PDB file of C-alpha atoms in Angstrom:
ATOM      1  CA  UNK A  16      -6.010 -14.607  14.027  1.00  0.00           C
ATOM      2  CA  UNK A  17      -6.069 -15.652  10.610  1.00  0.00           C
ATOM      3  CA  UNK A  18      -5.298 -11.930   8.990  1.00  0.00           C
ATOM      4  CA  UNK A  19      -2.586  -9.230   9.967  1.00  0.00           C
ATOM      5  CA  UNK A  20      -3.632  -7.063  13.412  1.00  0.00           C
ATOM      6  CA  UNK A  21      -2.147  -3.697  14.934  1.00  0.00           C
ATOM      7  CA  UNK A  22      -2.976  -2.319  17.812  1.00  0.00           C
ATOM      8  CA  UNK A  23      -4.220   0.326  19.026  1.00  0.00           C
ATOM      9  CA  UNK A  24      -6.622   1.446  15.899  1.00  0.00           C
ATOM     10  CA  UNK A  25      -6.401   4.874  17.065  1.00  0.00           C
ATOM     11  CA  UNK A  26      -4.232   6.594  19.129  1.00  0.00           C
ATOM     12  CA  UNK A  27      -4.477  10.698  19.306  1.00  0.00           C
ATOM     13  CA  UNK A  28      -1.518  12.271  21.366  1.00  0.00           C
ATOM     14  CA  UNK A  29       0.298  15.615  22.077  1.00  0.00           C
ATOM     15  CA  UNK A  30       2.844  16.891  20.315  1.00  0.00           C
ATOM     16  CA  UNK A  31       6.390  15.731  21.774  1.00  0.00           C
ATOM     17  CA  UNK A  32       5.209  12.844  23.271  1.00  0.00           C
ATOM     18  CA  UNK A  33       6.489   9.056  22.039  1.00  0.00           C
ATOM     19  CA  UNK A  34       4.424   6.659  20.950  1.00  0.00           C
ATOM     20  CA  UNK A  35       4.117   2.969  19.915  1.00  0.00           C
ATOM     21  CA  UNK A  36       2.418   0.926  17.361  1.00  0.00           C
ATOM     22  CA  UNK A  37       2.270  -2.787  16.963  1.00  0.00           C
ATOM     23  CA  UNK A  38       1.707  -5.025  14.345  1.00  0.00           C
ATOM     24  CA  UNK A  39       1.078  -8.842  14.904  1.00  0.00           C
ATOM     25  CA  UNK A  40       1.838 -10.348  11.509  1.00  0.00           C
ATOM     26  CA  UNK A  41       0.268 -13.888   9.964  1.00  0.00           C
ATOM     27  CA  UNK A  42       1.676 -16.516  11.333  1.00  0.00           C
ATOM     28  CA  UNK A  43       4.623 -17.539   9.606  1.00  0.00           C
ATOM     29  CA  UNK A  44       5.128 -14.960   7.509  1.00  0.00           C
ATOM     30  CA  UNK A  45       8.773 -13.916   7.179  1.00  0.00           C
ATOM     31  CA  UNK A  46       8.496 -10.326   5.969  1.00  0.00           C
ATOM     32  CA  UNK A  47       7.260  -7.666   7.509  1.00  0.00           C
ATOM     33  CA  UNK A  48       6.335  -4.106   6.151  1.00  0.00           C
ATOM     34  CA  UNK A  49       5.850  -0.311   7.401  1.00  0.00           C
ATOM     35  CA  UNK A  50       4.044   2.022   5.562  1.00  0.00           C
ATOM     36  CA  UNK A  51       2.234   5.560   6.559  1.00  0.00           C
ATOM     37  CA  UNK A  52      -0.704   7.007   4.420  1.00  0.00           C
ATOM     38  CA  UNK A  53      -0.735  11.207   5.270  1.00  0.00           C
ATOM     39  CA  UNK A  54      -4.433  12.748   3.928  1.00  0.00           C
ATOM     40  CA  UNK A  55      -4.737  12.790   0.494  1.00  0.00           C
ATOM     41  CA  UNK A  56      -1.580  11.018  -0.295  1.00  0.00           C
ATOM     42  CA  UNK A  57      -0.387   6.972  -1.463  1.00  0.00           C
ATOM     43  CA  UNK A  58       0.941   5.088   0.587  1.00  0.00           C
ATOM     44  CA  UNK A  59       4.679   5.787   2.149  1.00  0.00           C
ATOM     45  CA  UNK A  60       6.977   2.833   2.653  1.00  0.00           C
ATOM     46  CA  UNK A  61       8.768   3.113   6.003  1.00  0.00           C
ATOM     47  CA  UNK A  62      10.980   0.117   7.218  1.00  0.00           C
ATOM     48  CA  UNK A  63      10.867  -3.493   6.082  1.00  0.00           C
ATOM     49  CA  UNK A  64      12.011  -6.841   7.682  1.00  0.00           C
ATOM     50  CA  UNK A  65      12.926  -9.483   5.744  1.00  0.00           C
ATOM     51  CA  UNK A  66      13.859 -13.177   8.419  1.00  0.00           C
ATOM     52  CA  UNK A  67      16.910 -12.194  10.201  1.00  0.00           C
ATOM     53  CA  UNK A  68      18.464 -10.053   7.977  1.00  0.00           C
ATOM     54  CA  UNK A  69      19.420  -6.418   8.613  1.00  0.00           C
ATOM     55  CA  UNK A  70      16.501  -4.716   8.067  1.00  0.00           C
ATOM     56  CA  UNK A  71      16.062  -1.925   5.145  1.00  0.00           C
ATOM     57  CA  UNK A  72      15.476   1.257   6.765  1.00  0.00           C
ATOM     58  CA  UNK A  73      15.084   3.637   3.809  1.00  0.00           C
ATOM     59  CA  UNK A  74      12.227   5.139   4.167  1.00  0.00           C
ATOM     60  CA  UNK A  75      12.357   6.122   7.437  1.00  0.00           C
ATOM     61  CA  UNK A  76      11.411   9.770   7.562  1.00  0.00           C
ATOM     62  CA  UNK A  77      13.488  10.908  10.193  1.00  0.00           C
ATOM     63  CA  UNK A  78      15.959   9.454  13.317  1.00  0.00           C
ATOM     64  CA  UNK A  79      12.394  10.114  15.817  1.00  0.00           C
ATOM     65  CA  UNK A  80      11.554   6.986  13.523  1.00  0.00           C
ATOM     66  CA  UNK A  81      12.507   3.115  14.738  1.00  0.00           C
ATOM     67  CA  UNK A  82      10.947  -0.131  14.423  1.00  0.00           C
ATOM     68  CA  UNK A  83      12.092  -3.380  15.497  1.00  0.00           C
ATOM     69  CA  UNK A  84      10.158  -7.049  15.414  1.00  0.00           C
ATOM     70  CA  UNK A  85      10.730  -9.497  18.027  1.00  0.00           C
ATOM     71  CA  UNK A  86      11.653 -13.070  17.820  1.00  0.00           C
ATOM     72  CA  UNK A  87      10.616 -12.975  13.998  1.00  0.00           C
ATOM     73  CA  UNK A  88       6.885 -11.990  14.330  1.00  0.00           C
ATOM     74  CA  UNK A  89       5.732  -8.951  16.529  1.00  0.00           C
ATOM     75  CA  UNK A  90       7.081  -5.683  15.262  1.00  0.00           C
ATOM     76  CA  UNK A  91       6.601  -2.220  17.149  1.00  0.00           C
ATOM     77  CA  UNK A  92       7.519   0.961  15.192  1.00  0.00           C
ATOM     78  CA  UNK A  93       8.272   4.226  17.777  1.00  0.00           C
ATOM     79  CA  UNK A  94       7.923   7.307  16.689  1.00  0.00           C
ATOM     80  CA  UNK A  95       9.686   9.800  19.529  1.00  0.00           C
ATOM     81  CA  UNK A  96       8.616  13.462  20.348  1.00  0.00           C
ATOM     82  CA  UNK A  97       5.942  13.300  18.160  1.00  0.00           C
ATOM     83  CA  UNK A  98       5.034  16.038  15.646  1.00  0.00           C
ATOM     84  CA  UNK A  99       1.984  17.458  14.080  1.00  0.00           C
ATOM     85  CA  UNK A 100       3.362  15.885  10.635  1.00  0.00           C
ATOM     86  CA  UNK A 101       3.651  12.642  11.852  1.00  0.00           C
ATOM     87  CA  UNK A 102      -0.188  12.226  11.972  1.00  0.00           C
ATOM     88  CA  UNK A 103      -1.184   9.571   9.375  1.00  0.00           C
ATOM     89  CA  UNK A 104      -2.607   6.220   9.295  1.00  0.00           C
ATOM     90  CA  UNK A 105       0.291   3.589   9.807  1.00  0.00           C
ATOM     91  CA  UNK A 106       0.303   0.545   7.805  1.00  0.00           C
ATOM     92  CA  UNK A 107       1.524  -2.745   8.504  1.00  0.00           C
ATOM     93  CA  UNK A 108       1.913  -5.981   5.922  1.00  0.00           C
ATOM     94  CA  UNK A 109       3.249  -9.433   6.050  1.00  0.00           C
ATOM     95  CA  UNK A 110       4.108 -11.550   3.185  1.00  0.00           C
ATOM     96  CA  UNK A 111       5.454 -14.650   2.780  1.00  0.00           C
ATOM     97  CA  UNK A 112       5.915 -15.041  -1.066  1.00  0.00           C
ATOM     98  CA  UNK A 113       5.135 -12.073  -2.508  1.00  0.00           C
ATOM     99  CA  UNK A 114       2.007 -10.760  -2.107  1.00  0.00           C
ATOM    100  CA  UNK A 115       1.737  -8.321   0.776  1.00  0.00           C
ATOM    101  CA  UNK A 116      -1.577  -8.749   3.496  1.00  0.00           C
ATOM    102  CA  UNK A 117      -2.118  -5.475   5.056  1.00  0.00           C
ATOM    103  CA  UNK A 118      -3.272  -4.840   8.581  1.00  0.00           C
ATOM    104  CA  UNK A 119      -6.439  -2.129   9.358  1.00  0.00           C
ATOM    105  CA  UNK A 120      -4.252   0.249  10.460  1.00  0.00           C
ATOM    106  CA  UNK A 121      -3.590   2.542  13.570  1.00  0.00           C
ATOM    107  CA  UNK A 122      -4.726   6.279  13.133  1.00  0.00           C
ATOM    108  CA  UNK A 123      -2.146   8.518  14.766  1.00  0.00           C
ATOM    109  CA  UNK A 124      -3.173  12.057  15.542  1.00  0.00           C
ATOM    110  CA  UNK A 125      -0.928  14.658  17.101  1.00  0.00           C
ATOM    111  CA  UNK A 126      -2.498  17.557  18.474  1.00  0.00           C
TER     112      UNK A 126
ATOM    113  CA  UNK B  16       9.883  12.491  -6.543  1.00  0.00           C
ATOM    114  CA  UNK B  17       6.860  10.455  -7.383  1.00  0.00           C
ATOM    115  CA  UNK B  18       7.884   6.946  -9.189  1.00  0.00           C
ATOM    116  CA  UNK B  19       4.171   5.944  -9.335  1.00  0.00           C
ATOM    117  CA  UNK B  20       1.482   8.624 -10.204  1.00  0.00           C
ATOM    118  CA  UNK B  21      -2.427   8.167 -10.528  1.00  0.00           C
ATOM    119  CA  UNK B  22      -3.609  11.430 -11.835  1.00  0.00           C
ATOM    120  CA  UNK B  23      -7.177  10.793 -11.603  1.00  0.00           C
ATOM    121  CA  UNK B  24      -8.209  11.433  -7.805  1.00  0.00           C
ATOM    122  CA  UNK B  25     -11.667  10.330  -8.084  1.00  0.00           C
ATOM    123  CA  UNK B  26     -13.750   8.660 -11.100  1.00  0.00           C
ATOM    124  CA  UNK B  27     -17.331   8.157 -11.184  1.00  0.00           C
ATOM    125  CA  UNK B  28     -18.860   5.834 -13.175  1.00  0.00           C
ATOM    126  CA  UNK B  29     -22.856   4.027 -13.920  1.00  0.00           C
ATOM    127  CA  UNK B  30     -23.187   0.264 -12.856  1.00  0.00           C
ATOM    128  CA  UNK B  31     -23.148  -2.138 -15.277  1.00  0.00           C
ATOM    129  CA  UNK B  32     -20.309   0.345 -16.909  1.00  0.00           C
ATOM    130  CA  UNK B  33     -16.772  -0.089 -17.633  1.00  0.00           C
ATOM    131  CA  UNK B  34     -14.761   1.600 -14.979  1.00  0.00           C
ATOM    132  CA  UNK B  35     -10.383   2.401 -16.130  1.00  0.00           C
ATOM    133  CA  UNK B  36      -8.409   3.358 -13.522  1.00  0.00           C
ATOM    134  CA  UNK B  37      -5.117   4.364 -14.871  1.00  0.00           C
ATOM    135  CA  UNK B  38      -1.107   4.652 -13.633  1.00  0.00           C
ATOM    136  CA  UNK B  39       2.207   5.938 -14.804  1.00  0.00           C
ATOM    137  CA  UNK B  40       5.591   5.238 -12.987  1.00  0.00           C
ATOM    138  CA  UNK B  41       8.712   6.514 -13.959  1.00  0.00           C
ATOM    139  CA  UNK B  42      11.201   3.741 -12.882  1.00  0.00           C
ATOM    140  CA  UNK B  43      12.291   1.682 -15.672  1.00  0.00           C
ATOM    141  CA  UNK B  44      13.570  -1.186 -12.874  1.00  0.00           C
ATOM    142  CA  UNK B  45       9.918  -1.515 -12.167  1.00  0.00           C
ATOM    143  CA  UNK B  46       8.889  -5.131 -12.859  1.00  0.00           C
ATOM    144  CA  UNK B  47       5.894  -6.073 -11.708  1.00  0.00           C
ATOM    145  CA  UNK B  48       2.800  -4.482 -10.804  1.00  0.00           C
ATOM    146  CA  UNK B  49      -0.033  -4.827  -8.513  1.00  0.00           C
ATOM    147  CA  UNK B  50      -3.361  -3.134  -7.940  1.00  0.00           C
ATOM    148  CA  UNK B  51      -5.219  -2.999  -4.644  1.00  0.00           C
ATOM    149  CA  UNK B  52      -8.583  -2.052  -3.234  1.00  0.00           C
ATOM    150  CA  UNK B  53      -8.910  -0.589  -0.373  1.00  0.00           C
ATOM    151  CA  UNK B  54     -12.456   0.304   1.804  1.00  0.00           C
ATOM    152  CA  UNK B  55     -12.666   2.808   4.835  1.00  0.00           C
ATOM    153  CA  UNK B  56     -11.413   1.499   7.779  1.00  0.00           C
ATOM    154  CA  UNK B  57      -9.402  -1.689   6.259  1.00  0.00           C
ATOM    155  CA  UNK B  58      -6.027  -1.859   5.420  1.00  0.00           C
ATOM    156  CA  UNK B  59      -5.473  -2.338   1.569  1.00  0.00           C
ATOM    157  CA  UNK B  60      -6.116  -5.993  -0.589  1.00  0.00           C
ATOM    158  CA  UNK B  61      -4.285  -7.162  -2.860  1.00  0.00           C
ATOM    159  CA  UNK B  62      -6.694  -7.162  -6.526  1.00  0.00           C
ATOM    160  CA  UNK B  63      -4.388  -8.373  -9.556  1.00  0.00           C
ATOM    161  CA  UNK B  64      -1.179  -8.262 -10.524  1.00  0.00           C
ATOM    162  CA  UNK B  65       1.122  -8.336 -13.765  1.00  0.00           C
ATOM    163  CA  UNK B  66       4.638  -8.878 -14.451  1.00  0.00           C
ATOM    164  CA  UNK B  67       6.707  -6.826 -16.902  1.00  0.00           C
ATOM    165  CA  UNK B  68       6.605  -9.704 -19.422  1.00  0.00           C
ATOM    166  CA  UNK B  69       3.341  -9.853 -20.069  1.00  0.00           C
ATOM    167  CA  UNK B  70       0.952  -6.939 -21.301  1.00  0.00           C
ATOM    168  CA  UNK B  71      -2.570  -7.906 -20.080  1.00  0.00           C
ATOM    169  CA  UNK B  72      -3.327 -10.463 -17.098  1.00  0.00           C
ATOM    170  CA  UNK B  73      -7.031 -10.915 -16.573  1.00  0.00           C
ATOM    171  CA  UNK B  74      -8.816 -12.252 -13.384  1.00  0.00           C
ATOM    172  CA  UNK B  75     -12.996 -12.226 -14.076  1.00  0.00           C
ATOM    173  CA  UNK B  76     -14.082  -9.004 -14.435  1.00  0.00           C
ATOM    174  CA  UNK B  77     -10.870  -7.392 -13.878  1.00  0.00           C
ATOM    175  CA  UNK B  78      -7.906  -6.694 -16.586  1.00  0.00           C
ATOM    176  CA  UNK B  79      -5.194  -4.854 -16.177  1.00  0.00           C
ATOM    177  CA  UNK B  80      -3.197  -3.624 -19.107  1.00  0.00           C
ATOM    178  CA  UNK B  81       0.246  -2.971 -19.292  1.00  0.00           C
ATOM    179  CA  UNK B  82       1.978  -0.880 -22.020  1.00  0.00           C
ATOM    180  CA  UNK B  83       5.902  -0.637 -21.047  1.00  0.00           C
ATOM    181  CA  UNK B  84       6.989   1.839 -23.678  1.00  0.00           C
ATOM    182  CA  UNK B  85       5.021   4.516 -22.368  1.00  0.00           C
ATOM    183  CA  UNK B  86       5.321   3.180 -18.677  1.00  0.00           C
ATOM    184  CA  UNK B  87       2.049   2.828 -18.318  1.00  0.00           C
ATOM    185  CA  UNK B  88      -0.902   0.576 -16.893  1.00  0.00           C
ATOM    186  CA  UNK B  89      -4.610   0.694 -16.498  1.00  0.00           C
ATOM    187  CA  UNK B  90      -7.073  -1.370 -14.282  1.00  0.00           C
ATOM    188  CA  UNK B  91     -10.468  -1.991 -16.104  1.00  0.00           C
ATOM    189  CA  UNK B  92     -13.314  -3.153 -14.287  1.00  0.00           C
ATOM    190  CA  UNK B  93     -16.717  -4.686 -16.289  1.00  0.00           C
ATOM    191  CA  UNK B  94     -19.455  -4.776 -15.622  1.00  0.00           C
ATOM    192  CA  UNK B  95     -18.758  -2.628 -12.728  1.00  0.00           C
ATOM    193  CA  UNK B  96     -21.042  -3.112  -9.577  1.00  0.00           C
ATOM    194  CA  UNK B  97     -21.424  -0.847  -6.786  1.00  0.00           C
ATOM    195  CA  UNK B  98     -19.401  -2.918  -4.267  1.00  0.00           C
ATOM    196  CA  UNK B  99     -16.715  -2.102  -6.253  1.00  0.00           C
ATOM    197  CA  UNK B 100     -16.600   1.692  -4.871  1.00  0.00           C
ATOM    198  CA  UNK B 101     -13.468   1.976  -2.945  1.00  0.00           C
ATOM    199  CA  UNK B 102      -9.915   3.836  -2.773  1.00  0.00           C
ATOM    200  CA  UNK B 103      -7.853   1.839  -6.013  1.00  0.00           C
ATOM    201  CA  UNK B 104      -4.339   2.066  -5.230  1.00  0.00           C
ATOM    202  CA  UNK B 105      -1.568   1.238  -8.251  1.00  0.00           C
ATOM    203  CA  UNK B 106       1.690   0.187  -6.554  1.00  0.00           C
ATOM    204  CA  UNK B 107       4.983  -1.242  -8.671  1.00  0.00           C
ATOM    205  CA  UNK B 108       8.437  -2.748  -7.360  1.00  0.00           C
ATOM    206  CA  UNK B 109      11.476  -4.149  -9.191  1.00  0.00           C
ATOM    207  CA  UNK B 110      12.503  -7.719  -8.292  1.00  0.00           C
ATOM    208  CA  UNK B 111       9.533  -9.455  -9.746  1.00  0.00           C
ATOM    209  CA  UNK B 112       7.190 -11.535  -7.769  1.00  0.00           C
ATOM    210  CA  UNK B 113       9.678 -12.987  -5.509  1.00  0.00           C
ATOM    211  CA  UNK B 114      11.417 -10.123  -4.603  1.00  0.00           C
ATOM    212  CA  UNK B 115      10.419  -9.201  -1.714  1.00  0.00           C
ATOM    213  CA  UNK B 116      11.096  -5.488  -1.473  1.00  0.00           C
ATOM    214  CA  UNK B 117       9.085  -2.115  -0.805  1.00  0.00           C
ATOM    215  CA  UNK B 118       6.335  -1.426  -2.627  1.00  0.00           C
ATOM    216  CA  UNK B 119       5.940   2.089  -3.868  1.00  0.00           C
ATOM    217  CA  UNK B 120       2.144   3.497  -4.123  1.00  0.00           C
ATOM    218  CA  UNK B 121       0.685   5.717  -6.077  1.00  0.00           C
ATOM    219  CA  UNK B 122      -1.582   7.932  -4.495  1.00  0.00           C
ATOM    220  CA  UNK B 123      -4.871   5.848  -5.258  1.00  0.00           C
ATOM    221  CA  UNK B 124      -8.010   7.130  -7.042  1.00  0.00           C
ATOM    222  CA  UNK B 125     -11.594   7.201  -5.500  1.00  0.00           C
ATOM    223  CA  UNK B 126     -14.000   5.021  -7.734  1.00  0.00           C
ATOM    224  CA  UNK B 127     -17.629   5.488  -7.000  1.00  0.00           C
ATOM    225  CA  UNK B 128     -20.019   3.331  -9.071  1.00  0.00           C
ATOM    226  CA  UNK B 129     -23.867   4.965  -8.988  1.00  0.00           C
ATOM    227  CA  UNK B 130     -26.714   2.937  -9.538  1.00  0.00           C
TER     228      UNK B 130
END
């Protein structure tokens, strides 16, 4: 597709249970972002990829927290034993110079 | 410890108005600037932008104003038109254009525009 997709859009689980979100990037993009938006709040940067460097795990909130992209373009970020604060809507964005094109986001609940 | 703040959570304003969404950060590294627009159910876009060595970049009807001293910026919108209603999020990072770093948000204002 021409614009960044994740999969799934929404995805409501229990509490303590692991999930995964994907993000398929634009094609030939070499960065690749995570952020989370919580109710009310801005967005929250998460993880970033930049080619094959090391990514920059700063703002991961917590070790339950990982991402990792495949083969420079897919990226999955787990979340493990999920809790009620984790629910947000996940962000993903690709860039290739610069500018940032965001996904639609995946709405995580945790019940 | 919020770098980028939008005080204003919502702002309603009359078509055919000027609409002025505004944002303060605190990091001085912060070097360029970017405002995006964001609808239900869509991931953000990317609006305009400005770099810290400029004080105004303009793209049709939208402006946005930068004043570094008091480390602050503003959006303006005219005329504003009522598919401009969305979620306006401010969002800064240091690097400059190329840099391709995290972006840090502020936490977006609600702009209706009433006809």
């Amino acid at each position: 597709g021409a614009g960044v997709s994740q999969s799934p859009s929404n995805k409501v689980t229990e509490k303590g249970k692991d999930v995964e979100l994907r993000c398929d990037p634009i094609s030939g993009h070499t960065a690749l972002y995570w952020y989370r938006q919580s109710l009310g709040q801005g967005l929250e940067f998460l993880i970033y990829f930049q080619g094959n460097s090391a990514p920059d795990k700063s703002g991961l909130p917590s070790d339950r927290f990982s991402a990792e992209r495949t083969g420079g373009s897919v990226s999955t970020l787990t979340i493990q034993r999920t809790q009620q604060e984790d629910s947000a809507v996940y962000l993903c964005a690709s860039s290739l110079h610069g500018e940032q094109f965001f996904g639609p986001g995946t709405r995580l609940t945790v019940l | 410890d919020q770098q980028v703040k939008q005080n204003s959570p919502s702002l309603s304003v009359q078509e055919g108005r000027i609409s002025i969404l505004n944002c303060d950060y605190t990091n001085s590294m912060f070097d360029y600037f970017l405002w995006y627009k964001k609808y239900p159910a869509e991931g953000p876009t990317f609006l305009i932008s400005i770099s810290s060595i400029k004080d105004k970049n303009e793209d049709g009807r939208f402006t946005v104003f930068l004043n570094k001293s008091a480390k602050h910026l503003s959006l303006h919108i005219v005329p504003s038109q009522p598919g401009d209603s969305a979620v306006y999020f401010c969002a800064a990072k240091e690097g400059g254009i190329q840099g391709a770093q995290k972006l840090v948000f502020g936490q977006g204002t609600r702009l209706t525009i009433n006809p």
